[in-house]
Amino acid sequence: MISKDTIVKGLQTKFFGQSVFAFNTIDSTNTFAKSLSKDHAPHGTIIIAEEQTAGRGRLQRNWSAEREKNLLFSLIFYPEFDVQKISLITFAGALAVADAIEATTSLSPSCKWPNDILINGKKVSGMLLETNARKSGIEKVILGIGINVNQSEFPEELVSKATSLINESGKVVDRIQLLQKILEELEYRYLQLSSFPPEQLLNDWRMKALLFGKKIVVLESEFSFTATAIDVNEDGSLIIQMDDGQKRRVFAGDVSLAYT
Ligand code: BTN
């Protein structure tokens, strides 16, 4: 089982992953992270589990993953930067996961707006950002990350959409090594986001972005329509061109290639 000791040993970060809650089974690492107070969970605390019984995804979806094969964890932040940058934490997370996968395997993942990691067109990782808004502003931010690592079989309804690192590389991946690399990359990206204009982080994300210039299907609330993906804005929204030529931004939703 993944433990606090295995995570912390050799980990080259100042904050991220230095405080650990490790579980065999939990409902959801994000839900647990929400329940922790600042005194018990300093900046950079990680909550990790071998299995989730109620793993949550974006847009009220669930996240299911075979026990002991994957990475299921949440990180807690107390951002001191501008509230407008908070939604960009998922971009920092996506870049950290993509770069860590690239460093520990032979694979070259891509980023799909808003926060999926794809390999050969199939999803290998997703993230869920949650905040606790107070009158005084946003205090705590939770970034939940799920990565399909050594799971080789998927339920029938997911086979065409989901993949894992083992399925794409043909090799068992050391989960601890991958996790440590993610934590190191994420600490670097978080500092980049705190200290510099968001363009620096977004430029790196753009280099790995998949859909720009492509015809996409946008799912926004309960509506779906086709458009062309143009760029990502500095607030994290997706800039699209509608079929009538008008440009606009999408703040929340999901996108997929219109023609595959
Ligand atoms: C998505 O792609 O919809 C986001 C998936 C996020 C899943 C992770 S697994 C660890 C953490 N705990 C949860 O309940 N969800 C996130």
Coordinates of C-alpha atoms and ligand atoms in Angstrom, one line a residue:
M1 CA 0.0 0.0 0.0
I2 CA 1.1 3.6 -0.7
S3 CA 2.1 5.1 2.7
K4 CA 3.3 8.4 4.1
D5 CA 6.8 7.1 4.4
T6 CA 7.1 5.9 0.8
I7 CA 5.8 9.3 -0.5
V8 CA 8.0 11.4 1.7
K9 CA 11.3 9.4 1.3
G10 CA 13.4 11.3 -1.3
L11 CA 10.6 13.7 -2.2
Q12 CA 12.2 17.0 -3.3
T13 CA 9.6 19.5 -2.3
K14 CA 9.3 22.1 0.4
F15 CA 5.5 21.8 1.0
F16 CA 3.7 19.6 -1.5
G17 CA 3.3 16.1 -0.2
Q18 CA 5.2 16.7 3.0
S19 CA 2.0 16.3 5.0
V20 CA 0.2 13.1 4.1
F21 CA -3.1 11.3 4.9
A22 CA -3.0 7.8 3.3
F23 CA -6.0 5.5 3.2
N24 CA -6.7 2.0 2.0
T25 CA -10.4 2.8 1.3
I26 CA -12.2 6.2 1.5
D27 CA -15.3 7.6 0.0
S28 CA -13.5 10.4 -1.9
T29 CA -10.2 12.0 -1.2
N30 CA -11.7 15.4 -2.2
T31 CA -14.6 15.0 0.3
F32 CA -12.1 14.2 3.1
A33 CA -9.9 17.1 2.1
K34 CA -12.9 19.4 2.5
S35 CA -13.5 18.2 6.0
L36 CA -9.9 19.0 7.2
S37 CA -9.2 22.3 9.1
K38 CA -6.2 24.4 8.3
D39 CA -4.5 23.3 11.6
H40 CA -4.6 19.7 10.5
A41 CA -3.8 20.2 6.9
P42 CA -1.0 22.7 6.1
H43 CA -0.5 24.1 2.6
G44 CA 0.5 21.2 0.2
T45 CA -1.1 18.4 2.3
I46 CA -1.9 15.3 0.2
I47 CA -4.8 12.9 0.8
I48 CA -4.3 9.7 -1.1
A49 CA -6.3 6.4 -1.3
E50 CA -5.9 3.0 -2.8
E51 CA -9.6 2.9 -3.4
Q52 CA -12.6 5.3 -3.5
T53 CA -16.1 4.2 -2.9
A54 CA -17.6 7.5 -4.1
G55 CA -15.0 9.0 -6.3
R56 CA -16.2 12.2 -7.9
G57 CA -15.5 13.7 -11.3
R58 CA -16.5 17.0 -12.9
L59 CA -20.0 17.8 -14.0
Q60 CA -21.5 15.5 -11.4
R61 CA -19.9 12.4 -13.0
N62 CA -18.3 9.7 -10.9
W63 CA -14.7 8.5 -11.1
S64 CA -14.1 4.8 -10.7
A65 CA -10.8 3.1 -10.6
E66 CA -9.6 -0.4 -9.7
R67 CA -8.0 -0.6 -6.2
E68 CA -4.2 -0.5 -5.8
K69 CA -3.6 0.1 -9.5
N70 CA -4.0 3.8 -9.9
L71 CA -3.3 7.2 -8.4
L72 CA -6.2 8.8 -6.6
F73 CA -5.3 11.9 -4.5
S74 CA -6.2 15.4 -3.5
L75 CA -3.9 18.4 -2.6
I76 CA -4.8 21.2 -0.4
F77 CA -3.7 24.8 -1.1
Y78 CA -4.2 28.1 0.6
P79 CA -3.5 30.5 -2.3
E80 CA -2.3 33.9 -1.5
F81 CA -2.6 35.1 -5.1
D82 CA -5.3 36.9 -7.0
V83 CA -8.6 35.0 -7.0
Q84 CA -8.7 35.2 -10.8
K85 CA -5.7 32.9 -10.9
I86 CA -7.4 30.2 -8.8
S87 CA -9.1 28.4 -11.7
L88 CA -5.7 28.2 -13.4
I89 CA -4.6 25.8 -10.6
T90 CA -6.1 23.0 -12.8
F91 CA -3.8 24.1 -15.7
A92 CA -0.8 23.9 -13.3
G93 CA -2.0 20.4 -12.3
A94 CA -2.5 19.2 -15.8
L95 CA 1.0 20.4 -16.8
A96 CA 2.5 18.8 -13.8
V97 CA 0.8 15.5 -14.5
A98 CA 1.7 15.6 -18.3
D99 CA 5.3 16.5 -17.6
A100 CA 5.7 13.9 -14.9
I101 CA 4.3 11.2 -17.2
E102 CA 6.7 12.3 -19.9
A103 CA 9.6 12.1 -17.5
T104 CA 8.8 8.7 -16.1
T105 CA 7.5 6.9 -19.2
S106 CA 8.1 7.0 -22.9
L107 CA 4.7 8.6 -23.5
S108 CA 3.8 12.1 -24.7
P109 CA 0.5 13.2 -23.2
S110 CA -1.7 16.1 -24.4
C111 CA -3.9 18.5 -22.5
K112 CA -7.6 18.9 -23.3
W113 CA -9.5 21.9 -22.0
P114 CA -10.4 22.3 -19.2
N115 CA -8.3 19.7 -17.4
D116 CA -8.0 16.3 -18.9
I117 CA -4.8 14.5 -19.9
L118 CA -5.1 12.4 -23.1
I119 CA -2.8 9.8 -24.7
N120 CA -3.6 8.7 -28.2
G121 CA -7.0 10.4 -28.0
K122 CA -8.1 8.6 -24.8
K123 CA -8.3 10.0 -21.3
V124 CA -5.7 8.9 -18.8
S125 CA -6.2 11.5 -16.1
G126 CA -8.7 14.1 -14.9
M127 CA -8.8 16.7 -12.2
L128 CA -11.5 18.2 -10.0
L129 CA -10.9 21.7 -8.4
E130 CA -13.1 22.6 -5.4
T131 CA -13.0 25.7 -3.3
N132 CA -14.6 26.8 -0.1
A133 CA -15.8 30.3 -0.7
R134 CA -16.2 32.5 2.4
K135 CA -17.3 36.1 2.7
S136 CA -13.7 37.0 3.1
G137 CA -12.8 35.3 -0.2
I138 CA -11.6 31.8 -1.1
E139 CA -9.6 30.3 1.6
K140 CA -9.0 26.7 0.8
V141 CA -8.6 25.1 -2.6
I142 CA -8.6 21.3 -3.2
L143 CA -7.3 19.8 -6.4
G144 CA -8.3 16.2 -6.9
I145 CA -6.3 14.2 -9.4
G146 CA -7.1 10.7 -10.8
I147 CA -4.7 8.9 -13.0
N148 CA -5.2 5.6 -14.6
V149 CA -1.8 4.0 -14.1
N150 CA -1.6 0.2 -14.0
Q151 CA -5.2 -0.7 -14.6
S152 CA -5.4 -2.6 -17.9
E153 CA -9.1 -3.3 -18.1
F154 CA -12.0 -0.8 -18.3
P155 CA -15.8 -1.2 -18.2
E156 CA -17.2 -1.6 -21.7
E157 CA -18.7 1.9 -21.7
L158 CA -15.3 3.4 -21.1
V159 CA -13.1 1.3 -23.4
S160 CA -13.3 3.7 -26.3
K161 CA -12.7 6.8 -24.1
A162 CA -10.3 5.8 -21.3
T163 CA -6.8 4.4 -21.2
S164 CA -4.0 3.9 -18.7
L165 CA -0.2 4.3 -18.7
I166 CA 0.3 0.5 -18.7
N167 CA -2.0 0.1 -21.7
E168 CA -0.2 2.9 -23.7
S169 CA 3.4 2.0 -22.7
G170 CA 3.2 -1.7 -22.2
K171 CA 5.1 -1.4 -18.9
V172 CA 4.1 -1.4 -15.3
V173 CA 4.7 2.1 -13.9
D174 CA 6.1 2.8 -10.4
R175 CA 3.3 4.8 -8.8
I176 CA 5.4 6.3 -6.1
Q177 CA 8.1 7.6 -8.5
L178 CA 5.3 9.1 -10.7
L179 CA 3.6 10.7 -7.7
Q180 CA 6.8 12.2 -6.4
K181 CA 7.5 13.7 -9.8
I182 CA 4.0 15.2 -10.0
L183 CA 4.4 16.8 -6.6
E184 CA 7.7 18.3 -7.6
E185 CA 6.4 19.6 -10.9
L186 CA 3.3 20.9 -9.3
E187 CA 5.2 22.8 -6.6
Y188 CA 7.2 24.4 -9.4
R189 CA 4.1 25.3 -11.5
Y190 CA 2.3 26.6 -8.4
L191 CA 5.2 29.0 -7.7
Q192 CA 5.2 30.0 -11.4
L193 CA 1.5 30.8 -11.1
S194 CA 1.9 32.8 -7.9
S195 CA 4.9 34.8 -9.0
F196 CA 4.4 35.5 -12.7
P197 CA 1.6 36.6 -15.1
P198 CA -0.6 33.6 -16.0
E199 CA 0.6 33.8 -19.6
Q200 CA 3.8 31.9 -18.7
L201 CA 1.9 28.9 -17.4
L202 CA -0.7 29.1 -20.2
N203 CA 2.0 29.2 -22.9
D204 CA 3.4 25.9 -21.6
W205 CA -0.1 24.5 -21.5
R206 CA -0.7 25.7 -25.1
M207 CA 2.3 23.7 -26.3
K208 CA 0.6 20.5 -25.2
A209 CA -3.0 21.5 -26.1
L210 CA -4.8 19.3 -28.4
L211 CA -7.8 21.0 -29.9
F212 CA -6.8 24.5 -31.2
G213 CA -7.8 25.0 -34.8
K214 CA -10.0 22.0 -34.7
K215 CA -13.8 21.6 -35.0
I216 CA -15.2 20.6 -31.6
V217 CA -18.5 19.8 -30.0
V218 CA -19.0 22.0 -26.9
L219 CA -21.2 20.8 -24.1
E220 CA -22.3 23.9 -22.0
S221 CA -25.0 23.4 -19.3
E222 CA -27.4 21.1 -21.1
F223 CA -26.7 22.5 -24.6
S224 CA -24.3 21.1 -27.1
F225 CA -23.1 22.8 -30.4
T226 CA -20.2 22.8 -32.8
A227 CA -17.5 25.5 -33.0
T228 CA -13.8 25.8 -33.6
A229 CA -11.4 25.9 -30.6
I230 CA -9.2 29.0 -30.9
D231 CA -7.2 29.5 -27.7
V232 CA -7.4 29.6 -23.9
N233 CA -7.9 32.9 -22.2
E234 CA -5.9 34.1 -19.2
D235 CA -8.9 33.4 -16.9
G236 CA -8.8 29.8 -18.0
S237 CA -11.9 30.0 -20.3
L238 CA -11.8 28.5 -23.7
I239 CA -12.0 30.9 -26.7
I240 CA -14.1 29.4 -29.5
Q241 CA -15.3 30.6 -32.9
M242 CA -19.0 29.9 -33.5
D243 CA -20.0 28.6 -36.9
D244 CA -21.4 32.1 -37.7
G245 CA -17.9 33.5 -37.2
Q246 CA -18.5 35.1 -33.8
K247 CA -15.9 34.6 -31.1
R248 CA -16.9 33.9 -27.5
R249 CA -15.6 32.3 -24.3
V250 CA -16.7 29.1 -22.6
F251 CA -16.2 29.1 -18.8
A252 CA -17.5 25.7 -17.8
G253 CA -18.4 22.6 -19.7
D254 CA -16.8 19.9 -21.8
V255 CA -15.4 19.6 -25.3
S256 CA -14.6 16.8 -27.7
L257 CA -13.4 16.6 -31.3
A258 CA -16.4 16.9 -33.7
Y259 CA -14.9 14.4 -36.2
T260 CA -12.8 11.5 -34.9
Ligands
BTN1 C1 -12.8 14.4 -14.1 O1 -12.1 14.1 -15.0 O2 -14.0 14.5 -14.2 C2 -12.2 14.7 -12.7 C3 -11.8 13.4 -12.0 C4 -11.2 13.6 -10.7 C5 -11.0 12.3 -9.9 C6 -10.1 12.5 -8.7 S1 -9.7 10.9 -8.0 C7 -9.1 11.7 -6.6 C8 -10.0 12.8 -6.3 N1 -11.1 12.4 -5.4 C9 -12.3 12.4 -6.0 O3 -13.4 12.1 -5.5 N2 -12.1 12.9 -7.3 C10 -10.8 13.3 -7.6

